[in-house]
XYZ file of C-alpha atoms in Angstrom:
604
model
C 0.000 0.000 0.000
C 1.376 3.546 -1.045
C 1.809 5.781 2.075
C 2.576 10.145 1.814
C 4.531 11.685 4.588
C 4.253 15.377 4.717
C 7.322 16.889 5.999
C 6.009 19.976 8.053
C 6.891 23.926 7.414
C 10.000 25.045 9.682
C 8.760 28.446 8.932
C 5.534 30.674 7.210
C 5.860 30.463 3.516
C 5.129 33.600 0.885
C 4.032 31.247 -1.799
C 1.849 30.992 -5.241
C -0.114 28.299 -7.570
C -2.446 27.939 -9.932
C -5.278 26.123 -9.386
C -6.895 23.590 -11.340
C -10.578 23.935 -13.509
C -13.416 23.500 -11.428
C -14.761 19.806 -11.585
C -18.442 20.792 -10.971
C -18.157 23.527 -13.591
C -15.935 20.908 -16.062
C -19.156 18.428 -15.981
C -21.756 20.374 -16.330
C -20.124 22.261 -19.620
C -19.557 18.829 -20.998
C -23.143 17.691 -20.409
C -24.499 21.189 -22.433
C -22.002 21.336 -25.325
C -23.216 17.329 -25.881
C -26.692 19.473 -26.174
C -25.844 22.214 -28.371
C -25.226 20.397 -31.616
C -21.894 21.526 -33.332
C -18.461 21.709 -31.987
C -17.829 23.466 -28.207
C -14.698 24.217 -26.869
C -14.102 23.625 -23.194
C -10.895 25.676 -21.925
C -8.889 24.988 -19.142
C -10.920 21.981 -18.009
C -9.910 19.570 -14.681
C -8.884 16.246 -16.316
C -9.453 13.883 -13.103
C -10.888 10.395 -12.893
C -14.513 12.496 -12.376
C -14.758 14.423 -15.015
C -13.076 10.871 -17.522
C -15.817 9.283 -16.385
C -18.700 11.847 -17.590
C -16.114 11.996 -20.923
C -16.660 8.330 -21.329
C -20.291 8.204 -20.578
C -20.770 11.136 -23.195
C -18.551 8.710 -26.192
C -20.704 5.770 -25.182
C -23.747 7.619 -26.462
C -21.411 8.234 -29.428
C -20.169 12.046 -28.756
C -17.035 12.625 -29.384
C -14.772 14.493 -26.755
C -11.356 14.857 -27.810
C -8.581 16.326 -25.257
C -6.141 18.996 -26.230
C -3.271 21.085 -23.995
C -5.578 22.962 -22.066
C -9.349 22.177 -23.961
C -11.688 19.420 -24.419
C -13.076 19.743 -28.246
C -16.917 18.375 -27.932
C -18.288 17.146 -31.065
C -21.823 15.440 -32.110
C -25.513 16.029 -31.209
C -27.153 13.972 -28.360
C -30.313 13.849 -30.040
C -29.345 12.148 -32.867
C -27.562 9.012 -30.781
C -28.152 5.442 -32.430
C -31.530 3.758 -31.327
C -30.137 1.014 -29.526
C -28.804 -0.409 -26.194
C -25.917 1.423 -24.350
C -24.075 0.337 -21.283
C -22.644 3.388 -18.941
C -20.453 3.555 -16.037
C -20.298 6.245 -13.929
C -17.032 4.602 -11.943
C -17.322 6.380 -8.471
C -18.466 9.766 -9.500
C -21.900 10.634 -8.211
C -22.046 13.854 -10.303
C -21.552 11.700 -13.444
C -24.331 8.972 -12.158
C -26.857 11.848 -11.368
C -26.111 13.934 -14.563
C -25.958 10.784 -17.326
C -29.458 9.488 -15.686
C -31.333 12.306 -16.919
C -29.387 13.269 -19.906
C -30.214 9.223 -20.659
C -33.711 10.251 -20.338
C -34.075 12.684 -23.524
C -31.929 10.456 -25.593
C -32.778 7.633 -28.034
C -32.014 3.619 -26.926
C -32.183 1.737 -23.627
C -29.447 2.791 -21.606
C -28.129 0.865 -18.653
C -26.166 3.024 -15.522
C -23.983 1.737 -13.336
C -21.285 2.944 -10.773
C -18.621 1.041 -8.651
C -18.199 0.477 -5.044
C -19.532 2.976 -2.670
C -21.712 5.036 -5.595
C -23.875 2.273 -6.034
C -24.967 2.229 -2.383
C -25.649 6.260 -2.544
C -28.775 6.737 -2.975
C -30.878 7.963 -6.376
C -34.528 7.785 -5.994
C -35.297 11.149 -5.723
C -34.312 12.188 -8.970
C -35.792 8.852 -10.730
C -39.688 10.134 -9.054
C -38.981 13.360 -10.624
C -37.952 12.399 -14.191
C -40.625 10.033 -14.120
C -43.266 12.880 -13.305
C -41.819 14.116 -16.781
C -42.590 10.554 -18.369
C -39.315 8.436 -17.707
C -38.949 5.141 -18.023
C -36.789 3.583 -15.630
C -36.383 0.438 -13.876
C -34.086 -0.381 -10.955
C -32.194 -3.629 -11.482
C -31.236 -4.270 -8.159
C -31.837 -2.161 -4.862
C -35.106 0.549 -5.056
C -33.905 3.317 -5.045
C -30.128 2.391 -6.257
C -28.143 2.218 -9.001
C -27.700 0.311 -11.695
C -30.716 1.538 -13.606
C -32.672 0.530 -17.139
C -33.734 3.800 -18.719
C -36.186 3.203 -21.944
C -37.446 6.353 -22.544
C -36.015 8.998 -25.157
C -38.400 11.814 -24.305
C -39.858 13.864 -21.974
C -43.156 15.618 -21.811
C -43.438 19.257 -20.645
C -44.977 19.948 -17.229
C -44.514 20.470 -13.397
C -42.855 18.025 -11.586
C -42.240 18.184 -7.529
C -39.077 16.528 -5.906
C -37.225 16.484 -2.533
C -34.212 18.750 -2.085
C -32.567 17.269 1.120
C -30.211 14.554 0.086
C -28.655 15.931 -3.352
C -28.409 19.066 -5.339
C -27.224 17.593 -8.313
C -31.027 16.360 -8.872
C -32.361 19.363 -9.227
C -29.047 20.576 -11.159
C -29.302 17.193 -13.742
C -33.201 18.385 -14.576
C -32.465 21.697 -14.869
C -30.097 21.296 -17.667
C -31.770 18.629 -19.446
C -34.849 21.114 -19.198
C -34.124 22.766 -22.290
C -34.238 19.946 -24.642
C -38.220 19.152 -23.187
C -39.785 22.522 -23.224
C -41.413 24.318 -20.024
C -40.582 22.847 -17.248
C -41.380 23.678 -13.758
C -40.023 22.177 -10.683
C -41.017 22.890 -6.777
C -38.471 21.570 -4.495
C -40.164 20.521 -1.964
C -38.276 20.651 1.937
C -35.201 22.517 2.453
C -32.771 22.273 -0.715
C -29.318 21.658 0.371
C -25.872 22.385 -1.061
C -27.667 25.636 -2.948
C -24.611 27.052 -4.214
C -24.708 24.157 -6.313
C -27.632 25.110 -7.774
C -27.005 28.777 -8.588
C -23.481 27.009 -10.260
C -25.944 25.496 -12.784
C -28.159 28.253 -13.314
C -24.748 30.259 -13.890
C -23.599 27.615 -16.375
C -26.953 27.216 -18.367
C -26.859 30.908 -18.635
C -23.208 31.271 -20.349
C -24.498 28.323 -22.589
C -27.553 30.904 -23.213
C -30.520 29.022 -21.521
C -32.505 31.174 -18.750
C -34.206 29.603 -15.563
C -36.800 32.063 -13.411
C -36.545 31.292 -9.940
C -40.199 32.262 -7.749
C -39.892 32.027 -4.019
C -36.670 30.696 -3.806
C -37.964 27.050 -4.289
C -40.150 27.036 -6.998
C -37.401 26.956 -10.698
C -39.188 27.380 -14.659
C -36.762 26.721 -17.262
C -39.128 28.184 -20.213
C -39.898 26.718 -23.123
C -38.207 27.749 -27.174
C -34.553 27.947 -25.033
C -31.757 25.866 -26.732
C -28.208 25.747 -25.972
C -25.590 27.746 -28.222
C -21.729 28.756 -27.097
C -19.140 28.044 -29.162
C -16.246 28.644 -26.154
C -16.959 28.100 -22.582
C -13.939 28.707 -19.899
C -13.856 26.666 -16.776
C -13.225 29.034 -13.792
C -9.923 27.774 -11.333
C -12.153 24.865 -8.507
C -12.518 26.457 -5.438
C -12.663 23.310 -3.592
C -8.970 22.223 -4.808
C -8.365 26.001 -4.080
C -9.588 25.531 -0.155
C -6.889 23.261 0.943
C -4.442 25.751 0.661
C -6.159 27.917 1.966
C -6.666 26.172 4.999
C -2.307 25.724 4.729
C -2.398 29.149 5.339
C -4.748 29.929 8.051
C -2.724 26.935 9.963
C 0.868 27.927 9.613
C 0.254 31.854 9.154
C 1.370 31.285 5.795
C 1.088 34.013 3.160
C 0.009 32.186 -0.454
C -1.652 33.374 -3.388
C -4.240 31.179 -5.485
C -4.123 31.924 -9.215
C -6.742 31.252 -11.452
C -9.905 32.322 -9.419
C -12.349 34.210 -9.977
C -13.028 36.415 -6.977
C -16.518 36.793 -7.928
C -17.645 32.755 -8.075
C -20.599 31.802 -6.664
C -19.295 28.311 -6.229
C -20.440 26.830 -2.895
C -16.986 26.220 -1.069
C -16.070 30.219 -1.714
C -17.979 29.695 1.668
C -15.463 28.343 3.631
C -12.734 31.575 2.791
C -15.561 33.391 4.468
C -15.524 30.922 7.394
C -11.740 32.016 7.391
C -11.955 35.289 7.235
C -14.125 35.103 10.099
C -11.454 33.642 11.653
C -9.547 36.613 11.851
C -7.542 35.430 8.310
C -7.010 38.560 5.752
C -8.348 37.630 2.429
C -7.312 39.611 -0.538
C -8.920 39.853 -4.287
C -7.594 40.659 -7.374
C -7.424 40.176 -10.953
C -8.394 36.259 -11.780
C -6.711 35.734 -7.762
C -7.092 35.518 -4.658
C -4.525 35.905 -1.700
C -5.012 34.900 1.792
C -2.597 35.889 4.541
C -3.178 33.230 7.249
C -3.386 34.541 11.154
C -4.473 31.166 12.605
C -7.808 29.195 13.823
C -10.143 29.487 16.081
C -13.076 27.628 17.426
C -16.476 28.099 15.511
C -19.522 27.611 15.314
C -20.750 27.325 11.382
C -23.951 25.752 9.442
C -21.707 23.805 6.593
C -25.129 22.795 4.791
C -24.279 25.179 1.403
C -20.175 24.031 1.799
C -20.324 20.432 2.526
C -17.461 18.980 1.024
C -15.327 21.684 3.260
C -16.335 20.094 6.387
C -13.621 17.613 6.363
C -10.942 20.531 5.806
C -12.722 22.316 9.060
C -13.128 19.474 11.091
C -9.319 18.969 10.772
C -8.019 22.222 11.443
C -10.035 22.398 14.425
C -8.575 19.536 15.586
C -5.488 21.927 16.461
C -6.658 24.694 18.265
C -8.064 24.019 22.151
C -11.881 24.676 21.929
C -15.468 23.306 20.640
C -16.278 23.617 17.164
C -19.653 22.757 16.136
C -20.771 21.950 12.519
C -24.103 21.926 11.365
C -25.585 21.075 8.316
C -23.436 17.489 7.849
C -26.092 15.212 6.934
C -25.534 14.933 3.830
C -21.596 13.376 4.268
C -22.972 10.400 5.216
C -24.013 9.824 1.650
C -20.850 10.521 0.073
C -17.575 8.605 -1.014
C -17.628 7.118 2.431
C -19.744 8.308 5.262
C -17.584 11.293 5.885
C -19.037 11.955 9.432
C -17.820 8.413 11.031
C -14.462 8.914 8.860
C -13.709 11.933 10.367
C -14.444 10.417 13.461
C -12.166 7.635 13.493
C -9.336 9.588 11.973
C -9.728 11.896 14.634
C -9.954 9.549 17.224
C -6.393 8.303 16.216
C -5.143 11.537 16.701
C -6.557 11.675 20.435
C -9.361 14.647 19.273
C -12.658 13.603 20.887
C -15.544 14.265 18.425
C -19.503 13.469 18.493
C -22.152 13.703 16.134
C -26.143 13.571 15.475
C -27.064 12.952 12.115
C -26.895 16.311 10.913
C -24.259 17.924 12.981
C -20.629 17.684 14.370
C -18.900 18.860 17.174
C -14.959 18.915 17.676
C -12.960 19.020 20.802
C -9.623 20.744 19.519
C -6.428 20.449 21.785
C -2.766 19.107 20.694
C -3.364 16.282 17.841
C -0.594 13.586 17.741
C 0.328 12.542 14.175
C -1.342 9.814 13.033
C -1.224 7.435 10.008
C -4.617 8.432 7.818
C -7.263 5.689 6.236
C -9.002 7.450 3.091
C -12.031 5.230 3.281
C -11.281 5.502 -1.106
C -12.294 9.726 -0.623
C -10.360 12.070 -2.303
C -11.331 14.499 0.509
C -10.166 12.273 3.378
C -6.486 12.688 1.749
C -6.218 16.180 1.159
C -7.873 17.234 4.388
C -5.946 15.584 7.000
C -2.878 16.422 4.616
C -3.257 20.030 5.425
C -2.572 18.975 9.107
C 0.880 17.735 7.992
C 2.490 20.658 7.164
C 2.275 22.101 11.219
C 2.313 18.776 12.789
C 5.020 16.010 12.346
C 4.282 12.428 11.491
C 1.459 12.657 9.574
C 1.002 10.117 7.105
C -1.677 9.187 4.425
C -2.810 6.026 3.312
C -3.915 5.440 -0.696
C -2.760 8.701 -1.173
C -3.640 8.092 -5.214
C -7.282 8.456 -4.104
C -6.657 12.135 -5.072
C -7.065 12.118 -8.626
C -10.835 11.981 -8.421
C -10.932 15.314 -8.914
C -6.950 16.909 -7.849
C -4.816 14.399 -9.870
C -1.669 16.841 -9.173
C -2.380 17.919 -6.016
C 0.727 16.491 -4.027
C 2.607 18.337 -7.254
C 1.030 21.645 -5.863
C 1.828 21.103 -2.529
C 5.758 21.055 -3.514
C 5.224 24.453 -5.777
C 4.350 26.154 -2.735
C 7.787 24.565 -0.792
C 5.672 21.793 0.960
C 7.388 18.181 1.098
C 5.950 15.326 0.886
C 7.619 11.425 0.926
C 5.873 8.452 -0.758
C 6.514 4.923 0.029
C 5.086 1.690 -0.174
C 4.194 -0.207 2.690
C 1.168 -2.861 3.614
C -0.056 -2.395 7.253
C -0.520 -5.132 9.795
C -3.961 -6.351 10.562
C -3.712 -6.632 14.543
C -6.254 -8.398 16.423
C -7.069 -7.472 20.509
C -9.351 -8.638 22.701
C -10.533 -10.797 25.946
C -8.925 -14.336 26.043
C -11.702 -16.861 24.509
C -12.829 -13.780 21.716
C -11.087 -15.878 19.406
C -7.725 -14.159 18.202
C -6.092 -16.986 17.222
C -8.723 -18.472 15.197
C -9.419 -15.018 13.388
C -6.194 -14.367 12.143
C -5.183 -17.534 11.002
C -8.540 -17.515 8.067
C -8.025 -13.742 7.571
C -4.236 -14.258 6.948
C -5.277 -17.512 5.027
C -7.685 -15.056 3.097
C -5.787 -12.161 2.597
C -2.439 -13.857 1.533
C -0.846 -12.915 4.435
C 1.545 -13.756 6.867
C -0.277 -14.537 10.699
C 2.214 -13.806 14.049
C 1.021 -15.103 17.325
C 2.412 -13.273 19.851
C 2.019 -15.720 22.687
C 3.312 -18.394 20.314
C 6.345 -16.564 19.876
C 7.289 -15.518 23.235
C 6.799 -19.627 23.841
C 8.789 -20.781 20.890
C 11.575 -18.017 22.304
C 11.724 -18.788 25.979
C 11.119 -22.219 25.629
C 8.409 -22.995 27.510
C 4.751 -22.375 27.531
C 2.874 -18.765 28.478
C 1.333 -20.951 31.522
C 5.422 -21.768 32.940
C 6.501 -18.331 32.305
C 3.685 -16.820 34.673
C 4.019 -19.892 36.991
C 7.795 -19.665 37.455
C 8.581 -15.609 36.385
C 5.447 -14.224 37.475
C 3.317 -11.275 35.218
C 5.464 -8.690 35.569
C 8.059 -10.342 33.517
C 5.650 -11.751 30.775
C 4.235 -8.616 30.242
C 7.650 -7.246 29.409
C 8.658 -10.310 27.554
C 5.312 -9.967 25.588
C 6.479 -6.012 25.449
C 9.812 -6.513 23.226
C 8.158 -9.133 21.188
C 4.966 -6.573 19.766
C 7.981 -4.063 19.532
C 9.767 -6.464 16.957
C 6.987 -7.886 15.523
C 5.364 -4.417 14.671
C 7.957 -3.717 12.300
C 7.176 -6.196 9.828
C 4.692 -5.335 7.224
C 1.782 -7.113 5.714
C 1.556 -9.228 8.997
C -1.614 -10.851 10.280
C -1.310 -10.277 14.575
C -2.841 -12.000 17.054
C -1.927 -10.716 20.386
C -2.873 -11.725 23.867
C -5.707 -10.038 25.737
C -3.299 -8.097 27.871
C -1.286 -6.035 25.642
C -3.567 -2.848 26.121
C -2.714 -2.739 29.650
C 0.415 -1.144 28.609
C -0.063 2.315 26.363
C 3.443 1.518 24.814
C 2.018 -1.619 23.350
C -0.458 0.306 21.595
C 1.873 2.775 20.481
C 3.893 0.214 18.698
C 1.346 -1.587 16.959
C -0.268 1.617 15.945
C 2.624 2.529 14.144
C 1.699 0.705 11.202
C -1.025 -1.231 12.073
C -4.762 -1.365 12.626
C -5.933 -2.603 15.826
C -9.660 -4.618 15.517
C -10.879 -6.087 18.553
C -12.785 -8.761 19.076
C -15.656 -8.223 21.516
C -17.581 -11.056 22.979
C -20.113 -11.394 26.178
C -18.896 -12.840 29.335
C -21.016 -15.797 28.901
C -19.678 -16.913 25.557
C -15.889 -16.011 26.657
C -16.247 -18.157 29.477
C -18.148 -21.163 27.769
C -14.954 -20.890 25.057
C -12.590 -20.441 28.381
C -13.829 -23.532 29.443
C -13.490 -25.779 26.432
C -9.625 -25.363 26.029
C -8.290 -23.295 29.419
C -5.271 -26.113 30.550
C -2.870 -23.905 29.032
C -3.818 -21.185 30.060
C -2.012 -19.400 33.141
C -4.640 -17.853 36.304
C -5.343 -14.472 35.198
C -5.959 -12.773 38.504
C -6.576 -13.988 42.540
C -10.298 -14.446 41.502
C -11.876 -17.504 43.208
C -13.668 -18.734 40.128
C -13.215 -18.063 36.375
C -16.390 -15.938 36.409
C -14.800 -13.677 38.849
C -11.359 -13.276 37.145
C -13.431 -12.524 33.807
C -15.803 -10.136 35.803
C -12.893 -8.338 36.622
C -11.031 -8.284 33.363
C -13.734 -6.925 31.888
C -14.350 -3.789 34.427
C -10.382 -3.277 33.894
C -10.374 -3.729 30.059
C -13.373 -2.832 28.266
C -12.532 1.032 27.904
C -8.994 -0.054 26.992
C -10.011 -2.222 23.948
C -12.747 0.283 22.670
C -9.943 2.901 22.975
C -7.566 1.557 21.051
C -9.898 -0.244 18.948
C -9.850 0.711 14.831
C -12.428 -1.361 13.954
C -14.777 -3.885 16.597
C -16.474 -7.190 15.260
C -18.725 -8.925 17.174
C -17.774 -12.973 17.675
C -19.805 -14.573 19.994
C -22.580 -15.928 17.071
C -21.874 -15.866 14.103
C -18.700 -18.783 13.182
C -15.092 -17.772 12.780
C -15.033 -17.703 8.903
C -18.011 -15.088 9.275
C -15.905 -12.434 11.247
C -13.310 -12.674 8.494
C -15.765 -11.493 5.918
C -16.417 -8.747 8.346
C -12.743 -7.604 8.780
C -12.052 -7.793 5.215
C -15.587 -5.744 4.934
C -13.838 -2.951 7.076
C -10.526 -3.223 5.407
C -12.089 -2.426 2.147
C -13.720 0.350 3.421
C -10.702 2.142 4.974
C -9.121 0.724 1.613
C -6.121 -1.164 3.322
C -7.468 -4.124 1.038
C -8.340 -3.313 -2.289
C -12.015 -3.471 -3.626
């Protein structure tokens, strides 16, 4: 597994870069010129796996994109697309998914839309009731309410159509720009409409491609009929969300950096979160096709993140390192995303020692001193580049998959080094390290996950045997704990320097924080939690080995007490928990791996 160390800043930097084309602004333009019918040129468009897969979906349908220097040439007329069956995939972009569903809609054949991974769990059935209140035809092939989907329709019928705002503007956004090709359309968002920024970006683009939409009460949109698309040159504005990672560098380590390539007046949605800065106390400056931000440092706040969503990560990290509560509304709709952002930031945190808690729609952030801490992506872009930003103040930081980028920053570790940030790559698979209560069944476990994983399995009790020569149960008998503990002490610290390594451990080891500490260091800890009743029913089957664990009369007692000692101390250091005591070994191995994919320390 490829690993990024960022090397932190020794001192504040007076830096500059140019940012890439907006992603949101890249797709949309695509989607239009493939409506106009004659040739569109796209300048300075973000090339990222996002926007390749709305390119591909477009050339499926037979429209031709064809990538230049600093342009993407767009050639062919939708409507005019072969009658017959097509087969898109989205990959994991959810803007592509969302955008290619309704464009699918107004276009001639049976189409069939898919993603991968995670984007076929988000969920789409808000936008399939509204297309179908125009006359769609589509089927779900799986899951309700999930991709894939059949879509057999090729047009729509004029008329008013109501759908739910609160779990994606890009469905309002994908109707909105098909709108034009079906005559009047008018749409009433019913609920509150998140992410609206998003929506305004549309409206913005459809105008520049020279389509109108009249907003009435701020929730009721009419795209009116005899509108048809006609630009010959569009130019993608510099992507404000690539953009707010450095500024966020800045605001952390005082920094003094100029972004080039922005338009000061952009109503994209994460220009909200330089206001959130500036709040701060941070001096933002604008100026011709820039904007420079000299950083004064973070403080706690308390912010509604509903219109910025995808900055919440970048927030929730910074706050991390300044001593305070920071509250974030507005997060609901994270948990929808690559991953669900919410428990990712969580966990990540977590690692670092930051408490955190959250309701389902907001967050709340106990900044204080962060250790470093090696980061999971979860397979999100945002994941990476967040908790990277935390790297250049604090040493140690490390990030896992750190190709997970190119989604929609593909040279985004290239940027960091223009501005005199340092990163260092390496390769290097983590160890999968089981804790837990004696009878939770370590041993077991790692065995069929190392057996399934292709990986090497270390039993730590069976190498402190095979070392001393004698069992775990003579060691105690004859040396007492004290000295196990240390024997089992130096073997984690040798063993955690392998790589790749399945680990089962004994039940002790989180009695002493070093332990911890070592395994941590490139491992992930998943503990195996069981009920007293089922540990000591296993206990009891195989326990002649085994040495006393405490002055406890019976093995109830001695359990009862490990327990009250231990439970805290397992959840604490705990990555991941699975749950052993019903379902059969081979079953919490599907689990693990489950988790592992997830985090993406195993690939999909």
């Amino acid at each position: 597994m490829k690993t990024t160390r960022i090397i932190p800043l020794e001192k504040p930097i007076d830096a500059a870069v140019s940012i890439p084309g907006s992603k949101s602004y890249t797709n949309r333009a695509l989607l239009m010129a493939a409506l106009v019918g004659k040739n569109v040129r796209i300048k300075n468009p973000l090339f990222s796996d996002d926007t390749k897969a709305m390119i591909d979906c477009l050339q499926t349908l037979g429209i031709k994109v064809a990538p230049k220097v600093d342009s993407l040439e767009v050639v062919g007329d939708i409507t005019s697309v072969d009658d017959t069956s097509y087969d898109l995939n989205a990959h994991l972009s959810g803007t592509t998914i969302r955008f290619i569903l309704a464009l699918s809609s107004v276009v001639a054949g049976v189409k069939t839309i898919r993603g991968e991974g995670r984007l076929n769990e988000r969920p789409i059935g808000d936008l399939v009731d509204a297309l179908r209140q125009l006359g769609a035809k589509i089927e779900y092939l799986e899951k309700e309410g999930f991709p894939p989907l059949r879509i057999s329709s090729s047009k729509l019928t004029p008329g008013n159509i109501t759908m739910n705002g609160s779990v994606s503007s890009q469905f309002l956004s994908s109707i909105l720009m098909i709108a034009p090709m079906i005559g009047e359309v008018n749409i009433e968002v019913i609920g509150e409409q998140i992410s609206k920024p998003y929506i305004d970006m549309t409206i913005d683009s459809m105008k520049q491609f020279g389509a109108n939409v009249e907003i009435k009460n701020s929730s009721t949109y009419t795209v009116p009929a005899g509108q048809k698309y006609n630009i010959n040159e569009y130019v993608v504005e510099g992507d404000a969300s690539s953009a707010s990672y450095f500024f966020a560098i800045a605001a952390l380590t005082q920094s003094r950096v100029m972004l080039k390539n922005m338009n000061p007046k952009s109503v994209q949605a994460d220009m909200g979160f330089l206001k959130i800065l500036a709040d701060m106390g941070n001096e933002v400056e604008y100026g011709d096709n820039e904007i420079t931000i000299q950083g004064r440092g973070i403080k706690p706040v308390d912010v509604n993140m509903q219109d910025c969503p995808d900055q919440v990560q970048t927030l929730a990290s910074l706050s991390a390192c300044v001593p305070g509560i920071t509250h974030i509304a507005g997060v609901g709709s994270l948990r929808v995303k690559e991953t669900e952002r919410v428990a990712a930031l969580e966990r990540e945190l977590a690692k670092m020692g930051i408490r955190s808690e959250s309701t389902p729609d907001t967050m709340t952030i106990y900044g204080g001193y962060p250790k470093p801490a090696v980061i999971d992506t979860y397979w999100d872009h945002r994941m990476a580049m967040a908790f990277s930003v935390l790297g250049t103040k604090l040493k140690g930081m490390e990030i896992r998959n750190p190709q997970v980028v190119t989604k929609t920053f593909p040279d985004f570790w290239e940027k960091l080094g223009e501005i005199g940030i340092k990163t260092s790559a390496s390769e290097r698979d983590p160890n999968i390290v089981l804790i837990g209560m004696r009878g939770s069944g370590k041993t077991t476990v790692a065995r069929l996950l190392a057996k399934r994983l292709g990986k090497r399995c270390e039993d730590i009790d069976s190498l402190i045997a095979k070392k001393a020569g004698m069992s775990i149960k003579k060691i105690v008998e004859k040396f007492g704990w004290d000295h196990f503990r240390d024997l089992e002490s130096d073997m984690i610290r040798e063993v955690s320097e392998q790589n790749g390594a399945v680990i089962s451990t004994g039940g002790g080891i989180i009695t002493r924080s070093e332990n911890i500490e070592a395994v941590k260091k490139n491992g992930l800890c998943i503990f195996l939690r069981a009920t007293l009743e089922v540990l000591l029913s296993r206990m009891a089957e195989d326990d002649s080995h085994r040495p006393a664990l405490t002055t406890g009369t019976t093995p109830k007692e001695e359990m009862e007490k490990m327990l009250a000692e231990r439970a805290g101390l397992y959840e604490a250091a705990a990555d991941e928990t699975i749950d052993t005591e019903t379902d059969p070994p081979e079953s919490a191995v599907e689990k693990i791996v489950a988790k592992l994919r997830e985090r993406g320390v195993v690939k999909k």
